[in-house]
Structure formats: structure tokens, C-alpha cells
PDB file of C-alpha atoms in Angstrom:
ATOM      1  CA  LYS O 194     133.490  41.226 110.845  1.00 57.00           C
ATOM      2  CA  ALA O 195     132.076  44.418 109.545  1.00 59.00           C
ATOM      3  CA  SER O 196     132.581  45.466 106.119  1.00 64.00           C
ATOM      4  CA  ASP O 197     132.095  48.606 104.056  1.00 72.00           C
ATOM      5  CA  GLN O 198     130.533  46.817 101.325  1.00 85.00           C
ATOM      6  CA  LEU O 199     127.532  45.541 103.532  1.00 88.00           C
ATOM      7  CA  THR O 200     124.003  45.999 102.423  1.00 87.00           C
ATOM      8  CA  TRP O 201     121.304  47.140 104.583  1.00 86.00           C
ATOM      9  CA  GLN O 202     117.496  47.132 105.141  1.00 84.00           C
ATOM     10  CA  TRP O 203     116.251  49.798 107.592  1.00 84.00           C
ATOM     11  CA  GLN O 204     112.575  48.920 108.545  1.00 82.00           C
ATOM     12  CA  LEU O 205     111.425  50.391 111.793  1.00 80.00           C
ATOM     13  CA  GLU O 206     107.851  50.335 111.297  1.00 79.00           C
ATOM     14  CA  GLY O 207     105.183  48.112 109.468  1.00 80.00           C
ATOM     15  CA  THR O 208     105.268  44.515 108.851  1.00 86.00           C
ATOM     16  CA  LEU O 209     108.598  43.258 108.739  1.00 87.00           C
ATOM     17  CA  ASN O 210     109.465  41.799 105.204  1.00 89.00           C
ATOM     18  CA  ILE O 211     112.468  39.485 105.628  1.00 88.00           C
ATOM     19  CA  ASN O 212     112.715  38.810 101.890  1.00 89.00           C
ATOM     20  CA  TYR O 213     115.294  41.559 100.947  1.00 92.00           C
ATOM     21  CA  ASP O 214     118.613  40.338  99.566  1.00 93.00           C
ATOM     22  CA  VAL O 215     120.738  42.282 102.260  1.00 94.00           C
ATOM     23  CA  ASP O 216     123.218  41.474 104.603  1.00 94.00           C
ATOM     24  CA  VAL O 217     122.046  43.488 107.644  1.00 95.00           C
ATOM     25  CA  TYR O 218     118.602  44.511 108.987  1.00 96.00           C
ATOM     26  CA  ASN O 219     118.087  47.300 111.228  1.00 96.00           C
ATOM     27  CA  VAL O 220     114.755  46.839 113.173  1.00 96.00           C
ATOM     28  CA  ASP O 221     112.864  48.439 115.984  1.00 95.00           C
ATOM     29  CA  LEU O 222     113.915  46.547 119.120  1.00 97.00           C
ATOM     30  CA  PHE O 223     110.395  46.605 120.553  1.00 95.00           C
ATOM     31  CA  ASP O 224     108.509  46.089 117.444  1.00 93.00           C
ATOM     32  CA  VAL O 225     110.134  42.979 115.965  1.00 95.00           C
ATOM     33  CA  SER O 226     109.401  39.682 117.278  1.00 95.00           C
ATOM     34  CA  GLU O 227     112.086  37.368 118.470  1.00 96.00           C
ATOM     35  CA  ASP O 228     110.830  34.863 115.849  1.00 96.00           C
ATOM     36  CA  SER O 229     111.398  37.354 113.093  1.00 95.00           C
ATOM     37  CA  ILE O 230     114.934  37.718 114.242  1.00 96.00           C
ATOM     38  CA  VAL O 231     115.581  34.144 114.308  1.00 96.00           C
ATOM     39  CA  ALA O 232     114.004  33.994 110.749  1.00 95.00           C
ATOM     40  CA  LEU O 233     116.509  36.552 109.494  1.00 96.00           C
ATOM     41  CA  LYS O 234     119.558  35.072 111.240  1.00 96.00           C
ATOM     42  CA  ALA O 235     118.527  31.843 109.774  1.00 96.00           C
ATOM     43  CA  THR O 236     119.164  33.285 106.270  1.00 94.00           C
ATOM     44  CA  GLY O 237     122.535  34.375 107.319  1.00 95.00           C
ATOM     45  CA  LYS O 238     121.652  37.996 107.956  1.00 96.00           C
ATOM     46  CA  LYS O 239     122.743  40.071 110.820  1.00 96.00           C
ATOM     47  CA  VAL O 240     120.180  42.096 112.985  1.00 97.00           C
ATOM     48  CA  VAL O 241     120.617  45.576 114.418  1.00 97.00           C
ATOM     49  CA  CYS O 242     117.941  46.552 116.865  1.00 97.00           C
ATOM     50  CA  HIS O 243     117.425  50.179 117.204  1.00 96.00           C
ATOM     51  CA  PHE O 244     116.111  51.889 120.368  1.00 96.00           C
ATOM     52  CA  SER O 245     116.197  55.330 121.829  1.00 93.00           C
ATOM     53  CA  ALA O 246     118.678  56.069 124.528  1.00 94.00           C
ATOM     54  CA  GLY O 247     118.615  59.774 124.710  1.00 90.00           C
ATOM     55  CA  SER O 248     115.013  60.388 124.765  1.00 87.00           C
ATOM     56  CA  TYR O 249     111.893  59.335 126.436  1.00 86.00           C
ATOM     57  CA  GLU O 250     109.137  57.846 124.013  1.00 86.00           C
ATOM     58  CA  PRO O 251     105.982  58.090 125.760  1.00 82.00           C
ATOM     59  CA  TRP O 252     104.622  55.060 123.633  1.00 84.00           C
ATOM     60  CA  ARG O 253     107.265  52.480 125.170  1.00 86.00           C
ATOM     61  CA  ALA O 254     105.463  50.788 128.081  1.00 83.00           C
ATOM     62  CA  ASP O 255     108.802  49.886 129.685  1.00 87.00           C
ATOM     63  CA  TRP O 256     109.088  53.395 131.124  1.00 81.00           C
ATOM     64  CA  SER O 257     106.347  52.986 133.878  1.00 80.00           C
ATOM     65  CA  HIS O 258     108.279  50.000 135.071  1.00 83.00           C
ATOM     66  CA  TYR O 259     111.318  52.264 136.276  1.00 82.00           C
ATOM     67  CA  PHE O 260     109.574  55.560 136.978  1.00 77.00           C
ATOM     68  CA  ASP O 261     106.428  55.053 139.061  1.00 71.00           C
ATOM     69  CA  PHE O 262     105.173  58.486 138.163  1.00 66.00           C
ATOM     70  CA  ILE O 263     104.631  57.405 134.715  1.00 66.00           C
ATOM     71  CA  SER O 264     101.379  55.874 133.953  1.00 60.00           C
ATOM     72  CA  MET O 265     101.063  52.378 132.163  1.00 56.00           C
ATOM     73  CA  TYR O 266      99.942  54.252 129.214  1.00 54.00           C
ATOM     74  CA  GLY O 267     103.234  56.354 129.166  1.00 54.00           C
ATOM     75  CA  ILE O 268     101.659  59.751 130.082  1.00 58.00           C
ATOM     76  CA  TYR O 269     104.132  62.172 131.578  1.00 59.00           C
ATOM     77  CA  ASP O 270     104.586  65.871 130.818  1.00 59.00           C
ATOM     78  CA  GLY O 271     106.615  67.017 133.708  1.00 59.00           C
ATOM     79  CA  ASP O 272     110.127  68.171 134.103  1.00 60.00           C
ATOM     80  CA  GLY O 273     111.363  65.837 136.633  1.00 64.00           C
ATOM     81  CA  TYR O 274     114.606  64.046 136.424  1.00 63.00           C
ATOM     82  CA  PRO O 275     115.744  62.203 134.275  1.00 72.00           C
ATOM     83  CA  PHE O 276     113.441  64.074 131.675  1.00 69.00           C
ATOM     84  CA  ALA O 277     114.553  67.321 129.829  1.00 71.00           C
ATOM     85  CA  GLY O 278     112.926  69.629 127.427  1.00 70.00           C
ATOM     86  CA  LYS O 279     110.249  68.476 124.773  1.00 72.00           C
ATOM     87  CA  MET O 280     111.330  67.682 121.141  1.00 72.00           C
ATOM     88  CA  PRO O 281     109.622  69.892 118.789  1.00 72.00           C
ATOM     89  CA  TYR O 282     108.887  67.442 116.188  1.00 74.00           C
ATOM     90  CA  SER O 283     107.372  64.521 118.106  1.00 76.00           C
ATOM     91  CA  ASP O 284     105.964  63.487 121.627  1.00 78.00           C
ATOM     92  CA  GLU O 285     109.608  62.736 122.805  1.00 81.00           C
ATOM     93  CA  ARG O 286     111.519  64.360 125.628  1.00 81.00           C
ATOM     94  CA  TRP O 287     114.954  64.611 125.844  1.00 83.00           C
ATOM     95  CA  LEU O 288     116.902  62.889 128.852  1.00 86.00           C
ATOM     96  CA  ASP O 289     119.413  64.280 131.079  1.00 86.00           C
ATOM     97  CA  ILE O 290     121.929  61.719 130.495  1.00 89.00           C
ATOM     98  CA  ARG O 291     124.099  62.846 133.498  1.00 89.00           C
ATOM     99  CA  GLU O 292     121.345  60.873 135.525  1.00 88.00           C
ATOM    100  CA  LEU O 293     123.035  57.722 134.803  1.00 93.00           C
ATOM    101  CA  ASP O 294     121.752  56.243 138.205  1.00 91.00           C
ATOM    102  CA  LEU O 295     118.355  56.764 137.061  1.00 89.00           C
ATOM    103  CA  LEU O 296     118.640  55.729 133.293  1.00 92.00           C
ATOM    104  CA  THR O 297     120.952  52.679 134.160  1.00 95.00           C
ATOM    105  CA  PRO O 298     118.242  50.242 135.076  1.00 94.00           C
ATOM    106  CA  ILE O 299     115.930  50.890 132.024  1.00 94.00           C
ATOM    107  CA  MET O 300     118.855  50.957 129.603  1.00 96.00           C
ATOM    108  CA  GLU O 301     120.253  47.865 130.761  1.00 98.00           C
ATOM    109  CA  ALA O 302     117.046  46.286 130.676  1.00 96.00           C
ATOM    110  CA  ARG O 303     116.679  47.409 126.988  1.00 97.00           C
ATOM    111  CA  LEU O 304     120.171  45.887 126.050  1.00 98.00           C
ATOM    112  CA  ASP O 305     119.049  42.796 127.963  1.00 98.00           C
ATOM    113  CA  LEU O 306     116.093  42.748 125.681  1.00 98.00           C
ATOM    114  CA  ALA O 307     118.326  43.080 122.674  1.00 98.00           C
ATOM    115  CA  LYS O 308     120.527  40.285 123.668  1.00 98.00           C
ATOM    116  CA  ASN O 309     117.676  37.917 124.822  1.00 98.00           C
ATOM    117  CA  LYS O 310     115.915  38.433 121.242  1.00 98.00           C
ATOM    118  CA  GLY O 311     118.979  37.489 119.570  1.00 98.00           C
ATOM    119  CA  CYS O 312     120.012  41.004 118.166  1.00 98.00           C
ATOM    120  CA  ASP O 313     123.825  40.972 116.826  1.00 98.00           C
ATOM    121  CA  ALA O 314     124.266  44.820 117.690  1.00 97.00           C
ATOM    122  CA  VAL O 315     122.172  47.738 118.843  1.00 98.00           C
ATOM    123  CA  LEU O 316     121.827  51.618 117.436  1.00 96.00           C
ATOM    124  CA  PRO O 317     120.848  53.654 120.287  1.00 95.00           C
ATOM    125  CA  SER O 318     119.561  56.937 118.982  1.00 91.00           C
ATOM    126  CA  HIS O 319     119.361  60.358 120.299  1.00 87.00           C
ATOM    127  CA  VAL O 320     122.757  60.207 121.678  1.00 87.00           C
ATOM    128  CA  ASP O 321     123.664  63.660 120.955  1.00 83.00           C
ATOM    129  CA  SER O 322     121.656  65.861 123.514  1.00 76.00           C
ATOM    130  CA  TYR O 323     124.580  67.759 124.378  1.00 76.00           C
ATOM    131  CA  SER O 324     124.251  69.461 121.011  1.00 74.00           C
ATOM    132  CA  HIS O 325     120.700  70.298 121.694  1.00 69.00           C
ATOM    133  CA  SER O 326     121.037  72.601 124.748  1.00 66.00           C
ATOM    134  CA  ASN O 327     118.269  74.931 123.520  1.00 65.00           C
ATOM    135  CA  ALA O 328     115.516  71.982 123.162  1.00 59.00           C
ATOM    136  CA  THR O 329     116.799  70.104 126.197  1.00 59.00           C
ATOM    137  CA  ASN O 330     116.701  73.222 128.502  1.00 64.00           C
ATOM    138  CA  LEU O 331     120.196  71.707 129.735  1.00 69.00           C
ATOM    139  CA  ASP O 332     122.489  74.513 129.193  1.00 71.00           C
ATOM    140  CA  THR O 333     125.310  72.989 131.222  1.00 76.00           C
ATOM    141  CA  LEU O 334     125.054  69.465 129.309  1.00 80.00           C
ATOM    142  CA  SER O 335     128.431  69.299 127.781  1.00 84.00           C
ATOM    143  CA  HIS O 336     130.365  66.985 125.308  1.00 85.00           C
ATOM    144  CA  LYS O 337     132.158  65.303 128.123  1.00 90.00           C
ATOM    145  CA  ASP O 338     128.781  64.419 129.679  1.00 90.00           C
ATOM    146  CA  GLN O 339     127.542  63.071 126.313  1.00 89.00           C
ATOM    147  CA  LEU O 340     130.840  61.180 125.818  1.00 90.00           C
ATOM    148  CA  THR O 341     130.656  59.602 129.426  1.00 94.00           C
ATOM    149  CA  TYR O 342     126.990  58.412 128.698  1.00 93.00           C
ATOM    150  CA  ASN O 343     127.853  57.000 125.076  1.00 93.00           C
ATOM    151  CA  THR O 344     130.864  55.322 126.487  1.00 94.00           C
ATOM    152  CA  TRP O 345     128.968  53.808 129.139  1.00 97.00           C
ATOM    153  CA  LEU O 346     126.211  52.454 126.636  1.00 96.00           C
ATOM    154  CA  ALA O 347     129.130  51.051 124.579  1.00 96.00           C
ATOM    155  CA  LYS O 348     130.605  49.173 127.477  1.00 98.00           C
ATOM    156  CA  GLU O 349     127.273  47.638 128.556  1.00 98.00           C
ATOM    157  CA  ALA O 350     126.464  46.456 125.074  1.00 98.00           C
ATOM    158  CA  HIS O 351     129.949  44.816 124.847  1.00 98.00           C
ATOM    159  CA  LYS O 352     129.181  43.056 128.253  1.00 98.00           C
ATOM    160  CA  ARG O 353     126.159  41.389 126.451  1.00 98.00           C
ATOM    161  CA  ASN O 354     128.307  40.696 123.441  1.00 98.00           C
ATOM    162  CA  LEU O 355     126.526  43.105 121.360  1.00 98.00           C
ATOM    163  CA  SER O 356     128.020  45.419 118.889  1.00 96.00           C
ATOM    164  CA  ILE O 357     126.810  48.935 119.059  1.00 95.00           C
ATOM    165  CA  GLY O 358     126.464  51.695 116.469  1.00 91.00           C
ATOM    166  CA  LEU O 359     126.426  55.624 116.835  1.00 79.00           C
ATOM    167  CA  LYS O 360     123.457  57.402 115.632  1.00 69.00           C
ATOM    168  CA  LYS O 361     122.790  61.256 115.370  1.00 63.00           C
ATOM    169  CA  ASP O 362     126.199  62.029 117.037  1.00 58.00           C
ATOM    170  CA  MET O 363     128.490  62.546 113.919  1.00 58.00           C
ATOM    171  CA  LYS O 364     130.514  65.104 115.922  1.00 60.00           C
ATOM    172  CA  ARG O 365     131.852  62.261 117.889  1.00 53.00           C
ATOM    173  CA  ILE O 366     133.442  60.592 114.804  1.00 51.00           C
TER     174      ILE O 366
END
């Protein structure tokens, strides 16, 4: 059960240091090994696995498995669905989260990966695209669209007995 007194270690890159005296580790879903998660849990720590659910990260190999127009190197710079505007500070692109039929397979696979690796919870990021309509080039994206997507993610996480956090969408709280 969650507590407001939990201590956290956020480590989303670099070699994982499992020796911090904390209650919870937040780690990158793709970059941390299952063995590292097992080691953390063996010491009583909870593990939260971070992944982007609202943006296309070209360095993530799983995209090419679900979208045949993306090369195995993650190269894609078009505007086809479900992709939207480019983020100004990175190589990422916003996702049109209304295209749930296109996003469901990859997001379900990411949640399955979290479950199979032994994560206790997931923390999907960039689940606030409705509030970035200028950057997304999706002027019609609404609060309701975002709520629908975030609720779908939560239900899918819970089907896998994963807790889920909300990151970068403080307007929903």
C-alpha cells in the first residue's frame, strides 16, 4: 500500500545502482534488465517502470514491430497517424492519442513487458498532449480525449495487476 512517506530513487539512465536505501525505484522500462528488477525486489524495494505513452521515441525498437513504415532503426519523420507534431526539445514526436486502435497494440505490449519483467507499477509519460496543441498540431485534441486515453491506460495496467502513476498531466489531479 502506498504511503506519503516513501523514499524514491529515480534512475532512468546509466548503470543502475541498486544500493540506495529507498523504498521505491523508478527505472526505464526498456533499459533496466529483469535481473535488476528481481534484485531490487529481493531487497524489499518496489519498482516503477517508466515509458512514454504519449510520444514516439525513435530510439525505441518496438515501434518498427507495429508500424511497418518505421525502419528497424526507428527512422520516421512523417506526419502519418498516429504521429503528430515534433517536440521542440528532442527527437520525439507527440502521438495523436485519439488513434487508440493504432496505439493499443504497442501500449499493451509495453504494459505486458512491464508485467513480465516484474514491475510493480508503471509511470507512462507525456500523457498531456491535449495541453500542447501548438506543438502537436492537433488543435482539436481535447481534455476529454486525454482523459479517455489516460483512463484506458489505467484500466489496461490494472488488468495486469500493475499500479499506474500519472506524470506530466497535473491538470487531471
